Short mmCIF file of C-alpha atoms in Angstrom, two decimals:
data_model
loop_
_atom_site.label_atom_id
_atom_site.label_comp_id
_atom_site.label_asym_id
_atom_site.label_seq_id
_atom_site.Cartn_x
_atom_site.Cartn_y
_atom_site.Cartn_z
CA MET A 1 -42.50 -0.43 104.57
CA ALA A 2 -40.01 -1.11 107.32
CA ARG A 3 -37.16 -1.44 104.80
CA SER A 4 -38.18 1.88 103.21
CA CYS A 5 -38.05 3.64 106.57
CA SER A 6 -34.68 2.08 107.27
CA ARG A 7 -33.32 3.39 103.98
CA ASN A 8 -34.62 6.87 104.70
CA ARG A 9 -33.04 6.89 108.14
CA ALA A 10 -29.74 5.76 106.56
CA ARG A 11 -29.89 8.59 104.03
CA LEU A 12 -30.59 11.13 106.79
CA SER A 13 -27.70 9.80 108.83
CA VAL A 14 -25.41 10.60 105.90
CA ILE A 15 -26.99 13.90 104.91
CA GLN A 16 -27.00 15.42 108.40
CA PRO A 17 -23.25 15.15 109.04
CA VAL A 18 -22.58 16.57 105.56
CA ASN A 19 -24.91 19.50 106.25
CA ARG A 20 -23.20 20.11 109.60
CA ARG A 21 -19.78 20.10 107.91
CA LEU A 22 -20.98 22.53 105.28
CA ALA A 23 -22.45 24.79 107.91
CA ALA A 24 -19.23 24.72 109.91
CA LEU A 25 -17.22 25.49 106.75
CA LEU A 26 -19.53 28.41 105.89
CA ALA A 27 -19.16 29.76 109.43
CA LEU A 28 -15.39 29.68 109.13
CA VAL A 29 -15.52 31.53 105.78
CA VAL A 30 -17.85 34.18 107.18
CA ALA A 31 -15.69 34.55 110.28
CA ALA A 32 -12.54 34.92 108.16
CA ALA A 33 -14.28 37.59 106.00
CA ILE A 34 -15.35 39.52 109.08
CA SER A 35 -11.85 39.28 110.52
CA ALA A 36 -10.33 40.55 107.24
CA ALA A 37 -12.79 43.44 107.10
CA ARG A 38 -11.96 44.45 110.68
CA LEU A 39 -8.26 44.23 109.95
CA GLN A 40 -8.63 46.36 106.83
CA ALA A 41 -10.67 48.93 108.73
CA GLY A 42 -8.00 49.02 111.40
CA VAL A 43 -5.35 49.63 108.73
CA VAL A 44 -7.23 52.54 107.24
CA GLU A 45 -7.54 54.13 110.65
CA LEU A 46 -3.74 54.11 111.02
CA PHE A 47 -3.31 56.52 108.07
CA GLU A 48 -3.64 60.28 107.97
CA GLU A 49 -5.43 61.86 105.02
CA ARG A 50 -3.36 64.24 102.89
CA GLU A 51 -3.89 66.28 99.74
CA LEU A 52 -1.67 67.62 96.97
CA ALA A 53 -2.61 70.46 94.66
CA PHE A 54 -1.81 68.94 91.28
CA GLN A 55 -3.60 68.90 87.93
CA ILE A 56 -3.65 65.73 85.82
CA GLU A 57 -4.93 65.90 82.28
CA GLY A 58 -8.45 64.51 82.18
CA ASN A 59 -8.97 64.69 85.95
CA GLU A 60 -11.82 66.95 86.94
CA SER A 61 -10.17 67.97 90.18
CA ASP A 62 -6.89 69.88 90.74
CA VAL A 63 -6.39 68.10 94.08
CA LEU A 64 -4.97 64.58 94.53
CA ARG A 65 -5.68 62.74 97.76
CA TYR A 66 -3.28 60.32 99.41
CA ARG A 67 -2.66 58.60 102.74
CA LEU A 68 0.37 58.74 104.99
CA PHE A 69 1.20 56.45 107.93
CA VAL A 70 3.20 58.43 110.47
CA PRO A 71 4.90 56.24 113.03
CA ASP A 72 5.15 56.89 116.74
CA ARG A 73 8.74 58.02 116.82
CA ARG A 74 10.97 56.55 119.50
CA GLY A 75 13.54 59.34 119.40
CA ALA A 76 12.98 62.97 118.52
CA ASP A 77 16.09 63.02 116.30
CA GLU A 78 15.62 59.61 114.76
CA ARG A 79 14.90 59.55 111.02
CA LEU A 80 12.95 56.55 109.73
CA PRO A 81 12.48 54.74 106.42
CA LEU A 82 9.69 55.55 103.94
CA ILE A 83 7.86 52.95 101.81
CA VAL A 84 5.93 54.29 98.82
CA TRP A 85 3.02 51.98 98.02
CA LEU A 86 1.48 52.00 94.54
CA HIS A 87 -1.86 50.20 94.26
CA GLY A 88 -3.48 48.13 91.51
CA HIS A 89 -6.01 49.21 88.86
CA GLY A 90 -8.98 48.02 90.90
CA GLU A 91 -8.13 50.38 93.77
CA SER A 92 -8.21 53.59 91.67
CA GLY A 93 -10.89 56.06 92.73
CA ARG A 94 -11.63 59.05 94.89
CA ASP A 95 -12.35 57.56 98.31
CA ASN A 96 -8.74 57.77 99.54
CA ALA A 97 -9.07 54.38 101.16
CA ALA A 98 -9.22 51.60 98.52
CA GLN A 99 -5.50 51.99 97.77
CA LEU A 100 -4.77 50.56 101.20
CA LYS A 101 -6.35 47.21 100.29
CA TRP A 102 -3.27 45.00 100.54
CA LEU A 103 -1.45 46.84 103.32
CA ASP A 104 -2.74 44.48 105.96
CA TRP A 105 0.26 42.38 104.90
CA ILE A 106 2.40 45.18 106.37
CA PHE A 107 0.22 46.12 109.35
CA ARG A 108 -0.61 42.66 110.64
CA ASP A 109 -1.66 44.01 114.04
CA PRO A 110 -2.97 47.57 113.75
CA SER A 111 -3.57 47.77 117.48
CA ARG A 112 0.19 47.71 118.09
CA ARG A 113 0.97 50.92 116.27
CA SER A 114 4.28 51.58 118.00
CA GLN A 115 5.94 48.51 116.47
CA TYR A 116 5.80 50.00 112.94
CA GLN A 117 8.85 52.28 112.88
CA PHE A 118 8.60 53.50 109.29
CA TYR A 119 6.46 55.74 107.12
CA VAL A 120 4.13 54.48 104.38
CA LEU A 121 2.97 56.84 101.63
CA ALA A 122 -0.03 55.56 99.63
CA PRO A 123 -1.27 57.71 96.70
CA GLN A 124 -4.52 56.94 94.94
CA TRP A 125 -4.81 57.18 91.17
CA PRO A 126 -8.01 59.06 90.30
CA LYS A 127 -10.41 57.49 87.83
CA VAL A 128 -10.57 59.66 84.77
CA GLY A 129 -12.12 59.46 81.30
CA PRO A 130 -15.67 59.25 79.85
CA THR A 131 -16.49 56.10 81.81
CA ASP A 132 -14.64 57.12 84.97
CA SER A 133 -12.88 53.81 84.95
CA SER A 134 -9.36 54.27 83.56
CA PRO A 135 -6.48 55.56 85.66
CA PRO A 136 -4.08 57.96 83.89
CA ALA A 137 -1.21 56.24 82.12
CA PRO A 138 1.86 55.95 84.35
CA ASP A 139 4.32 56.23 81.48
CA SER A 140 3.42 59.50 79.77
CA ASP A 141 6.71 61.22 80.68
CA SER A 142 4.77 64.32 81.54
CA ASP A 143 5.16 66.93 84.28
CA HIS A 144 1.45 66.46 84.83
CA ASP A 145 1.10 62.71 85.31
CA MET A 146 0.77 60.57 88.41
CA ILE A 147 4.46 59.64 88.49
CA GLU A 148 5.39 63.32 88.84
CA ALA A 149 2.63 63.72 91.39
CA VAL A 150 4.02 60.85 93.47
CA ARG A 151 7.48 62.42 93.32
CA ARG A 152 6.08 65.62 94.75
CA MET A 153 4.26 63.72 97.48
CA ILE A 154 7.57 62.08 98.40
CA ASP A 155 9.43 65.39 98.47
CA ARG A 156 6.73 66.97 100.65
CA THR A 157 6.85 64.02 103.06
CA VAL A 158 10.63 64.34 103.34
CA GLU A 159 10.29 68.06 104.03
CA GLU A 160 7.54 67.76 106.61
CA GLU A 161 8.40 64.51 108.37
CA ARG A 162 11.50 62.90 109.88
CA VAL A 163 12.22 60.60 106.93
CA ASP A 164 15.65 59.08 106.30
CA ASP A 165 16.18 60.33 102.74
CA SER A 166 18.60 57.48 102.03
CA ARG A 167 16.04 54.81 102.93
CA ILE A 168 13.09 55.52 100.62
CA THR A 169 11.79 52.40 98.81
CA VAL A 170 8.86 51.79 96.46
CA ALA A 171 6.62 48.82 95.93
CA GLY A 172 3.53 48.21 93.85
CA VAL A 173 1.13 45.48 92.70
CA SER A 174 -0.25 44.83 89.20
CA ALA A 175 -0.78 48.29 87.62
CA GLY A 176 1.11 49.63 90.61
CA GLY A 177 3.93 47.27 89.71
CA SER A 178 4.02 48.94 86.29
CA ALA A 179 4.13 52.35 87.99
CA THR A 180 6.97 51.08 90.19
CA TRP A 181 9.07 50.17 87.16
CA ARG A 182 8.30 53.56 85.67
CA ILE A 183 9.05 55.75 88.69
CA VAL A 184 12.36 53.97 89.27
CA SER A 185 13.39 54.46 85.64
CA ARG A 186 12.36 58.11 85.65
CA PHE A 187 14.13 58.89 88.96
CA PRO A 188 16.95 56.31 89.00
CA THR A 189 18.83 57.70 92.00
CA ARG A 190 15.82 58.38 94.25
CA PHE A 191 15.07 54.94 95.73
CA ALA A 192 17.08 52.59 97.94
CA GLY A 193 15.10 49.63 96.62
CA ALA A 194 12.05 48.71 94.57
CA ALA A 195 9.64 45.77 94.55
CA PRO A 196 7.43 45.68 91.40
CA MET A 197 4.93 42.83 91.71
CA GLY A 198 2.67 41.43 89.02
CA SER A 199 3.93 43.56 86.11
CA ALA A 200 6.13 42.89 83.09
CA ALA A 201 5.69 46.44 81.81
CA VAL A 202 9.36 47.27 81.49
CA ASN A 203 10.35 49.39 78.49
CA PRO A 204 13.62 48.22 76.91
CA SER A 205 14.68 51.89 76.78
CA ASP A 206 14.45 52.08 80.56
CA ILE A 207 16.95 49.26 81.29
CA ALA A 208 19.91 51.60 81.63
CA ASN A 209 18.13 53.59 84.38
CA LEU A 210 17.07 50.51 86.33
CA VAL A 211 20.62 49.38 87.07
CA GLN A 212 21.10 52.03 89.76
CA THR A 213 18.37 50.70 92.07
CA PRO A 214 18.27 47.28 93.81
CA ILE A 215 15.13 45.53 92.61
CA TRP A 216 13.25 42.46 93.77
CA ALA A 217 10.56 41.66 91.23
CA PHE A 218 7.71 39.13 91.69
CA PHE A 219 5.74 37.69 88.82
CA SER A 220 3.27 34.83 88.93
CA GLN A 221 3.79 31.74 86.80
CA ASP A 222 -0.01 31.64 86.49
CA ASP A 223 0.11 34.85 84.41
CA PRO A 224 0.37 34.61 80.59
CA PRO A 225 3.60 32.83 79.62
CA GLU A 226 4.49 35.48 77.07
CA LEU A 227 4.56 38.07 79.87
CA LEU A 228 6.65 35.75 82.06
CA SER A 229 9.10 35.47 79.21
CA ILE A 230 9.31 39.26 78.92
CA ILE A 231 10.01 39.83 82.64
CA ARG A 232 12.68 37.11 82.57
CA LEU A 233 14.31 38.79 79.58
CA ARG A 234 14.21 42.26 81.15
CA THR A 235 15.66 40.84 84.38
CA ALA A 236 18.53 39.28 82.43
CA GLU A 237 19.13 42.60 80.63
CA VAL A 238 19.34 44.54 83.87
CA THR A 239 21.77 41.94 85.27
CA ALA A 240 23.89 42.05 82.10
CA ARG A 241 24.29 45.82 82.56
CA GLY A 242 25.52 45.38 86.12
CA GLY A 243 22.28 45.99 87.97
CA THR A 244 21.19 44.24 91.16
CA ILE A 245 17.91 42.48 90.49
CA MET A 246 16.09 39.35 91.66
CA LEU A 247 13.02 37.67 90.16
CA THR A 248 10.75 35.39 92.16
CA GLU A 249 8.00 33.48 90.40
CA PRO A 250 5.20 32.34 92.77
CA GLN A 251 2.65 29.82 91.54
CA GLY A 252 -0.86 28.74 92.43
CA MET A 253 -2.58 32.01 93.36
CA GLY A 254 -3.41 33.42 89.94
CA HIS A 255 -2.25 36.95 89.26
CA ASP A 256 -1.61 37.53 92.96
CA CYS A 257 2.09 37.20 93.54
CA TRP A 258 2.35 39.72 96.38
CA THR A 259 0.69 37.56 99.01
CA GLU A 260 3.62 35.13 98.76
CA ALA A 261 6.08 38.01 98.61
CA PHE A 262 4.93 39.22 102.04
CA ARG A 263 4.09 35.85 103.56
CA ASP A 264 7.00 33.70 102.43
CA HIS A 265 9.79 36.01 101.28
CA ALA A 266 9.92 38.76 103.90
CA ILE A 267 9.67 41.51 101.29
CA LEU A 268 8.73 44.04 103.97
CA GLU A 269 12.00 43.48 105.80
CA TRP A 270 13.83 43.80 102.47
CA LEU A 271 12.18 47.10 101.75
CA LEU A 272 13.27 48.45 105.10
#
C-alpha cells in the first residue's frame, strides 16, 4: 500500500509541472492572439473608408468600397509616396476591412500615426457568383474588371491627395500577387516598383511589359515545385529582356512568403 501511494505521488509530481507548462503555453498563445487582434483593430482604425462608382460584371452593386490611409503631412507642399495593396483570395468580401489583414506588417505601431509618411490604398475585391465566393478574374483585360477599377482608385487618390505621382508602388499577396503582376503588365509605366508575393501567375505574353518596372518577387519554396519552376523561368525571361527583377524564395512558412518579406527583407522600405 505504501509503495502504491509513493508511485502515485511520483506520477503527480511529474504531471503537475507538465500541466503548469501547458497552461503557461496556452496563456501565451491566447495573449498573442489578443495582441494581434488589437493590433489589427488599430490598423483598421487608421484607414478612411472610400467608395468608387464602378460596375463589375457579376457584381450586384455598382459601388466598390476601398480603404485609404492618409498620413499626417509634415509640410503642406510635401508630396508623399503611395503604396497600392492588393489582398489575397480569403480577404475578398464586402466588409471593407478584411483586405487590411496583413497590413500590421506595415503599421507595427498604429498609435504612432505620424511616423507613417506615405499613403496606402487598399481595394477590396467583391465576392461574386452563384456561391458568393469567387472574386472576379484579375486578367480579363476588360474596362469593367477590378484591375481597371484599381487604376481609377489610384487616379482619384492622386487627384484628391498630395501623392508623389513618381513614387507609386504596388504589392500583393497570393491572389493579390497575381493581380500585382497583371496591373503592372497592363499599365507598364505607372508604377515605380512592384512586389508580387506568393504568385507565379505571369503570362508569357506579359513579359515585355514587365521590363519597365523594378520588381521584387517573393515565392515560397513550400509551394508546389512546378509553380516555383515557372516563377524562376519568368524571372529569367524578364532579366533576359533587360528588366530589373529579383526573386526571393522563403522557406518554412507554407504559402506565406510575405511575412519574411516584411520581417527579414525590408520590403516596406524598398517599396518607398
